[in-house]
C-alpha atoms as one frame of an Amber mdcrd trajectory, in Angstrom:
protein
   0.000   0.000   0.000   1.126   3.568  -0.700   0.157   6.041   2.034  -0.476
   9.622   1.031   0.638   8.870  -2.480   4.286   8.959  -1.393   5.108   6.389
   1.299   5.174   2.744   0.218   4.652   0.394   3.182   7.241  -2.371   3.544
   6.544  -3.644   7.050   5.006  -3.079  10.487   7.047  -1.557  13.317   4.423
  -1.753  16.013   0.767  -1.425  16.959  -0.953   0.216  19.895  -4.313   1.430
  21.054  -4.185   4.507  18.838  -2.935   2.971  15.622  -0.203   1.196  13.682
   3.327   2.330  12.878   4.694   1.132   9.543   8.154   1.247   8.031   8.180
   2.344   4.432  10.030   3.982   1.580   9.795   7.341  -0.139  11.229   7.923
  -3.590  13.486  10.987  -3.501  14.658  11.515  -7.079  17.082   8.705  -7.814
  17.356   7.672  -4.141  15.006   6.097  -1.625  14.745   7.078   2.034  13.167
   5.000   4.754  10.329   6.538   6.721   8.216   5.542   9.695   4.515   6.195
   9.144   2.164   6.348  12.125  -1.497   5.806  11.262  -4.527   6.381  13.442
  -7.109   3.586  13.597  -9.945   4.603  11.230 -12.665   4.276  13.856 -10.884
   6.793  16.074 -11.168   9.465  13.390 -14.830   9.744  14.333 -13.857  10.993
  17.810 -13.304  14.778  17.637 -11.083  14.846  20.733  -8.818  12.069  19.419
  -8.693  13.735  16.029  -7.731  17.040  17.608  -5.028  15.355  19.688  -3.607
  13.732  16.538  -3.419  17.079  14.731  -1.908  18.689  17.828   0.853  16.071
  17.829   1.734  17.119  14.291   1.821  20.785  15.215   3.782  20.104  18.386
   6.606  18.033  16.980   6.893  19.757  13.607   8.266  22.913  15.238  11.007
  21.127  17.207  14.430  21.266  15.544  16.819  19.674  18.051  18.933  16.915
  16.441  17.959  14.477  19.198  14.216  14.910  18.583  12.474  12.729  16.005
  11.782  14.692  12.801   8.363  14.873  11.176   8.216  14.975   7.381   4.534
  15.119   6.561   0.987  14.384   7.722  -2.410  13.970   6.127  -5.199  11.491
   5.443  -5.536   8.493   3.137  -8.428   7.999   0.709 -10.432   6.119   3.368
  -9.911   8.883   5.938  -7.114   7.217   7.918  -4.853   9.893   9.369  -1.099
   9.458   9.157   2.181  11.092  10.169   5.369  10.396   8.230   8.577  10.777
  10.232  12.216   9.797  10.034  12.947   6.119  10.483  15.572   5.480  13.159
  17.372   2.155  13.031  18.557   1.437  16.535  17.688  -0.065  19.907  15.351
   1.334  22.579  17.050   2.121  25.855  14.946  -0.406  27.771  16.340  -3.287
  25.688  19.899  -2.058  26.185  19.417  -1.953  29.963  17.717  -5.370  30.015
  20.502  -6.973  27.984  23.494  -5.120  29.396  22.596  -4.173  32.939  23.902
  -1.006  34.628  25.782   1.439  32.409  29.103   3.093  33.161  28.757   6.743
  34.278  30.351   8.118  31.109  27.740   6.425  28.924  24.910   7.530  31.189
  26.131  11.133  31.007  26.361  11.050  27.217  22.793   9.796  26.881  21.401
  12.180  29.489  22.997  15.242  27.874  21.326  14.470  24.556  17.876  13.816
  26.004  18.056  16.901  28.196  19.068  18.986  25.178  15.977  17.847  23.288
  13.763  18.498  26.318  15.308  21.916  26.907  14.225  23.060  23.441  10.725
  21.672  23.971  10.341  23.166  27.448  11.432  26.603  26.251   8.526  26.435
  23.784   6.123  25.376  26.518   5.957  21.778  25.307   5.981  18.945  27.867
   6.546  15.371  26.722   4.642  13.635  29.570   5.554  10.070  28.542   9.324
   9.838  28.897  10.448   6.233  29.361  13.303   4.059  28.077  11.093   2.684
  25.281  10.843   6.198  23.841  14.604   6.755  23.752  16.255   5.113  20.732
  20.041   4.714  20.594  21.609   4.514  17.158  24.923   5.047  15.361  25.077
   8.226  13.322  27.968   9.800  11.397  30.431   7.550  13.190  29.032   8.410
  16.626  27.681   5.643  18.835  24.822   6.103  21.314  23.237   8.909  19.323
  19.821   9.436  20.941  16.454  10.106  19.359  13.512  11.073  21.591  10.274
   9.568  20.263   6.547   9.877  20.768   5.460  13.356  21.667   1.971  12.008
  21.035   0.565  13.053  24.410   2.697  16.176  24.683   1.050  19.209  26.215
   1.698  22.904  26.087   2.217  24.527  29.461   1.878  28.042  28.113  -0.127
  28.662  24.958  -3.130  30.609  23.772  -4.888  27.299  23.167  -4.068  25.746
  26.540  -7.643  25.893  27.825  -8.946  24.424  24.589  -6.338  21.658  24.715
  -7.225  20.817  28.307 -10.781  20.111  27.171  -9.456  17.484  24.760  -8.535
  15.297  27.726 -11.451  13.770  29.556 -11.656  14.584  33.217  -9.903  11.838
  35.166  -7.968  10.535  32.176  -4.393   9.614  33.114  -1.756   9.936  30.400
   1.668   8.411  30.760   3.417   5.206  31.838   2.984   4.619  35.607   6.560
   3.711  36.702   7.913   6.914  35.132   5.055   9.306  35.878   5.453  12.162
  38.317   2.990  12.058  41.232   0.989  15.008  39.899   0.364  13.152  36.631
  -1.570  10.486  38.522  -4.075  13.030  39.870  -7.380  13.536  38.135  -7.732
  16.922  36.484 -10.284  17.979  39.136  -7.847  17.083  41.935  -5.005  19.011
  40.279  -7.242  22.064  40.085  -8.317  21.664  43.717  -4.730  21.281  44.924
  -3.317  23.934  42.616  -0.949  21.390  41.036   0.066  21.590  37.381   1.772
  19.161  35.043   4.728  21.153  33.748   8.382  20.728  32.781   9.169  19.361
  36.251   7.137  16.252  35.407   9.562  15.447  32.584  12.505  16.059  34.923
  11.004  13.576  37.395  10.695  10.973  34.627  14.302  11.572  33.578  15.366
  11.052  37.191  13.759   7.600  37.159  15.450   6.811  33.834  18.803   8.061
  35.153  18.484   5.748  38.150  17.545   2.819  35.922  20.500   3.358  33.582
  22.884   3.552  36.540  21.480   0.722  38.665  20.013  -1.581  36.013  16.602
  -1.437  37.699  13.957   1.117  38.535  13.927   2.754  41.988
Protein backbone atom coordinates (compact mmCIF):
# COMPACT_ATOMS: atom_id res chain seq x y z
CA UNK A 1 0.00 0.00 0.00
CA UNK A 2 1.13 3.57 -0.70
CA UNK A 3 0.16 6.04 2.03
CA UNK A 4 -0.48 9.62 1.03
CA UNK A 5 0.64 8.87 -2.48
CA UNK A 6 4.29 8.96 -1.39
CA UNK A 7 5.11 6.39 1.30
CA UNK A 8 5.17 2.74 0.22
CA UNK A 9 4.65 0.39 3.18
CA UNK A 10 7.24 -2.37 3.54
CA UNK A 11 6.54 -3.64 7.05
CA UNK A 12 5.01 -3.08 10.49
CA UNK A 13 7.05 -1.56 13.32
CA UNK A 14 4.42 -1.75 16.01
CA UNK A 15 0.77 -1.43 16.96
CA UNK A 16 -0.95 0.22 19.89
CA UNK A 17 -4.31 1.43 21.05
CA UNK A 18 -4.19 4.51 18.84
CA UNK A 19 -2.93 2.97 15.62
CA UNK A 20 -0.20 1.20 13.68
CA UNK A 21 3.33 2.33 12.88
CA UNK A 22 4.69 1.13 9.54
CA UNK A 23 8.15 1.25 8.03
CA UNK A 24 8.18 2.34 4.43
CA UNK A 25 10.03 3.98 1.58
CA UNK A 26 9.79 7.34 -0.14
CA UNK A 27 11.23 7.92 -3.59
CA UNK A 28 13.49 10.99 -3.50
CA UNK A 29 14.66 11.52 -7.08
CA UNK A 30 17.08 8.70 -7.81
CA UNK A 31 17.36 7.67 -4.14
CA UNK A 32 15.01 6.10 -1.62
CA UNK A 33 14.74 7.08 2.03
CA UNK A 34 13.17 5.00 4.75
CA UNK A 35 10.33 6.54 6.72
CA UNK A 36 8.22 5.54 9.70
CA UNK A 37 4.51 6.20 9.14
CA UNK A 38 2.16 6.35 12.13
CA UNK A 39 -1.50 5.81 11.26
CA UNK A 40 -4.53 6.38 13.44
CA UNK A 41 -7.11 3.59 13.60
CA UNK A 42 -9.95 4.60 11.23
CA UNK A 43 -12.66 4.28 13.86
CA UNK A 44 -10.88 6.79 16.07
CA UNK A 45 -11.17 9.47 13.39
CA UNK A 46 -14.83 9.74 14.33
CA UNK A 47 -13.86 10.99 17.81
CA UNK A 48 -13.30 14.78 17.64
CA UNK A 49 -11.08 14.85 20.73
CA UNK A 50 -8.82 12.07 19.42
CA UNK A 51 -8.69 13.74 16.03
CA UNK A 52 -7.73 17.04 17.61
CA UNK A 53 -5.03 15.35 19.69
CA UNK A 54 -3.61 13.73 16.54
CA UNK A 55 -3.42 17.08 14.73
CA UNK A 56 -1.91 18.69 17.83
CA UNK A 57 0.85 16.07 17.83
CA UNK A 58 1.73 17.12 14.29
CA UNK A 59 1.82 20.79 15.22
CA UNK A 60 3.78 20.10 18.39
CA UNK A 61 6.61 18.03 16.98
CA UNK A 62 6.89 19.76 13.61
CA UNK A 63 8.27 22.91 15.24
CA UNK A 64 11.01 21.13 17.21
CA UNK A 65 14.43 21.27 15.54
CA UNK A 66 16.82 19.67 18.05
CA UNK A 67 18.93 16.92 16.44
CA UNK A 68 17.96 14.48 19.20
CA UNK A 69 14.22 14.91 18.58
CA UNK A 70 12.47 12.73 16.01
CA UNK A 71 11.78 14.69 12.80
CA UNK A 72 8.36 14.87 11.18
CA UNK A 73 8.22 14.98 7.38
CA UNK A 74 4.53 15.12 6.56
CA UNK A 75 0.99 14.38 7.72
CA UNK A 76 -2.41 13.97 6.13
CA UNK A 77 -5.20 11.49 5.44
CA UNK A 78 -5.54 8.49 3.14
CA UNK A 79 -8.43 8.00 0.71
CA UNK A 80 -10.43 6.12 3.37
CA UNK A 81 -9.91 8.88 5.94
CA UNK A 82 -7.11 7.22 7.92
CA UNK A 83 -4.85 9.89 9.37
CA UNK A 84 -1.10 9.46 9.16
CA UNK A 85 2.18 11.09 10.17
CA UNK A 86 5.37 10.40 8.23
CA UNK A 87 8.58 10.78 10.23
CA UNK A 88 12.22 9.80 10.03
CA UNK A 89 12.95 6.12 10.48
CA UNK A 90 15.57 5.48 13.16
CA UNK A 91 17.37 2.16 13.03
CA UNK A 92 18.56 1.44 16.53
CA UNK A 93 17.69 -0.06 19.91
CA UNK A 94 15.35 1.33 22.58
CA UNK A 95 17.05 2.12 25.86
CA UNK A 96 14.95 -0.41 27.77
CA UNK A 97 16.34 -3.29 25.69
CA UNK A 98 19.90 -2.06 26.18
CA UNK A 99 19.42 -1.95 29.96
CA UNK A 100 17.72 -5.37 30.01
CA UNK A 101 20.50 -6.97 27.98
CA UNK A 102 23.49 -5.12 29.40
CA UNK A 103 22.60 -4.17 32.94
CA UNK A 104 23.90 -1.01 34.63
CA UNK A 105 25.78 1.44 32.41
CA UNK A 106 29.10 3.09 33.16
CA UNK A 107 28.76 6.74 34.28
CA UNK A 108 30.35 8.12 31.11
CA UNK A 109 27.74 6.43 28.92
CA UNK A 110 24.91 7.53 31.19
CA UNK A 111 26.13 11.13 31.01
CA UNK A 112 26.36 11.05 27.22
CA UNK A 113 22.79 9.80 26.88
CA UNK A 114 21.40 12.18 29.49
CA UNK A 115 23.00 15.24 27.87
CA UNK A 116 21.33 14.47 24.56
CA UNK A 117 17.88 13.82 26.00
CA UNK A 118 18.06 16.90 28.20
CA UNK A 119 19.07 18.99 25.18
CA UNK A 120 15.98 17.85 23.29
CA UNK A 121 13.76 18.50 26.32
CA UNK A 122 15.31 21.92 26.91
CA UNK A 123 14.22 23.06 23.44
CA UNK A 124 10.72 21.67 23.97
CA UNK A 125 10.34 23.17 27.45
CA UNK A 126 11.43 26.60 26.25
CA UNK A 127 8.53 26.44 23.78
CA UNK A 128 6.12 25.38 26.52
CA UNK A 129 5.96 21.78 25.31
CA UNK A 130 5.98 18.95 27.87
CA UNK A 131 6.55 15.37 26.72
CA UNK A 132 4.64 13.64 29.57
CA UNK A 133 5.55 10.07 28.54
CA UNK A 134 9.32 9.84 28.90
CA UNK A 135 10.45 6.23 29.36
CA UNK A 136 13.30 4.06 28.08
CA UNK A 137 11.09 2.68 25.28
CA UNK A 138 10.84 6.20 23.84
CA UNK A 139 14.60 6.75 23.75
CA UNK A 140 16.26 5.11 20.73
CA UNK A 141 20.04 4.71 20.59
CA UNK A 142 21.61 4.51 17.16
CA UNK A 143 24.92 5.05 15.36
CA UNK A 144 25.08 8.23 13.32
CA UNK A 145 27.97 9.80 11.40
CA UNK A 146 30.43 7.55 13.19
CA UNK A 147 29.03 8.41 16.63
CA UNK A 148 27.68 5.64 18.84
CA UNK A 149 24.82 6.10 21.31
CA UNK A 150 23.24 8.91 19.32
CA UNK A 151 19.82 9.44 20.94
CA UNK A 152 16.45 10.11 19.36
CA UNK A 153 13.51 11.07 21.59
CA UNK A 154 10.27 9.57 20.26
CA UNK A 155 6.55 9.88 20.77
CA UNK A 156 5.46 13.36 21.67
CA UNK A 157 1.97 12.01 21.03
CA UNK A 158 0.56 13.05 24.41
CA UNK A 159 2.70 16.18 24.68
CA UNK A 160 1.05 19.21 26.22
CA UNK A 161 1.70 22.90 26.09
CA UNK A 162 2.22 24.53 29.46
CA UNK A 163 1.88 28.04 28.11
CA UNK A 164 -0.13 28.66 24.96
CA UNK A 165 -3.13 30.61 23.77
CA UNK A 166 -4.89 27.30 23.17
CA UNK A 167 -4.07 25.75 26.54
CA UNK A 168 -7.64 25.89 27.83
CA UNK A 169 -8.95 24.42 24.59
CA UNK A 170 -6.34 21.66 24.71
CA UNK A 171 -7.23 20.82 28.31
CA UNK A 172 -10.78 20.11 27.17
CA UNK A 173 -9.46 17.48 24.76
CA UNK A 174 -8.54 15.30 27.73
CA UNK A 175 -11.45 13.77 29.56
CA UNK A 176 -11.66 14.58 33.22
CA UNK A 177 -9.90 11.84 35.17
CA UNK A 178 -7.97 10.53 32.18
CA UNK A 179 -4.39 9.61 33.11
CA UNK A 180 -1.76 9.94 30.40
CA UNK A 181 1.67 8.41 30.76
CA UNK A 182 3.42 5.21 31.84
CA UNK A 183 2.98 4.62 35.61
CA UNK A 184 6.56 3.71 36.70
CA UNK A 185 7.91 6.91 35.13
CA UNK A 186 5.05 9.31 35.88
CA UNK A 187 5.45 12.16 38.32
CA UNK A 188 2.99 12.06 41.23
CA UNK A 189 0.99 15.01 39.90
CA UNK A 190 0.36 13.15 36.63
CA UNK A 191 -1.57 10.49 38.52
CA UNK A 192 -4.08 13.03 39.87
CA UNK A 193 -7.38 13.54 38.14
CA UNK A 194 -7.73 16.92 36.48
CA UNK A 195 -10.28 17.98 39.14
CA UNK A 196 -7.85 17.08 41.93
CA UNK A 197 -5.00 19.01 40.28
CA UNK A 198 -7.24 22.06 40.08
CA UNK A 199 -8.32 21.66 43.72
CA UNK A 200 -4.73 21.28 44.92
CA UNK A 201 -3.32 23.93 42.62
CA UNK A 202 -0.95 21.39 41.04
CA UNK A 203 0.07 21.59 37.38
CA UNK A 204 1.77 19.16 35.04
CA UNK A 205 4.73 21.15 33.75
CA UNK A 206 8.38 20.73 32.78
CA UNK A 207 9.17 19.36 36.25
CA UNK A 208 7.14 16.25 35.41
CA UNK A 209 9.56 15.45 32.58
CA UNK A 210 12.51 16.06 34.92
CA UNK A 211 11.00 13.58 37.40
CA UNK A 212 10.70 10.97 34.63
CA UNK A 213 14.30 11.57 33.58
CA UNK A 214 15.37 11.05 37.19
CA UNK A 215 13.76 7.60 37.16
CA UNK A 216 15.45 6.81 33.83
CA UNK A 217 18.80 8.06 35.15
CA UNK A 218 18.48 5.75 38.15
CA UNK A 219 17.54 2.82 35.92
CA UNK A 220 20.50 3.36 33.58
CA UNK A 221 22.88 3.55 36.54
CA UNK A 222 21.48 0.72 38.66
CA UNK A 223 20.01 -1.58 36.01
CA UNK A 224 16.60 -1.44 37.70
CA UNK A 225 13.96 1.12 38.54
CA UNK A 226 13.93 2.75 41.99
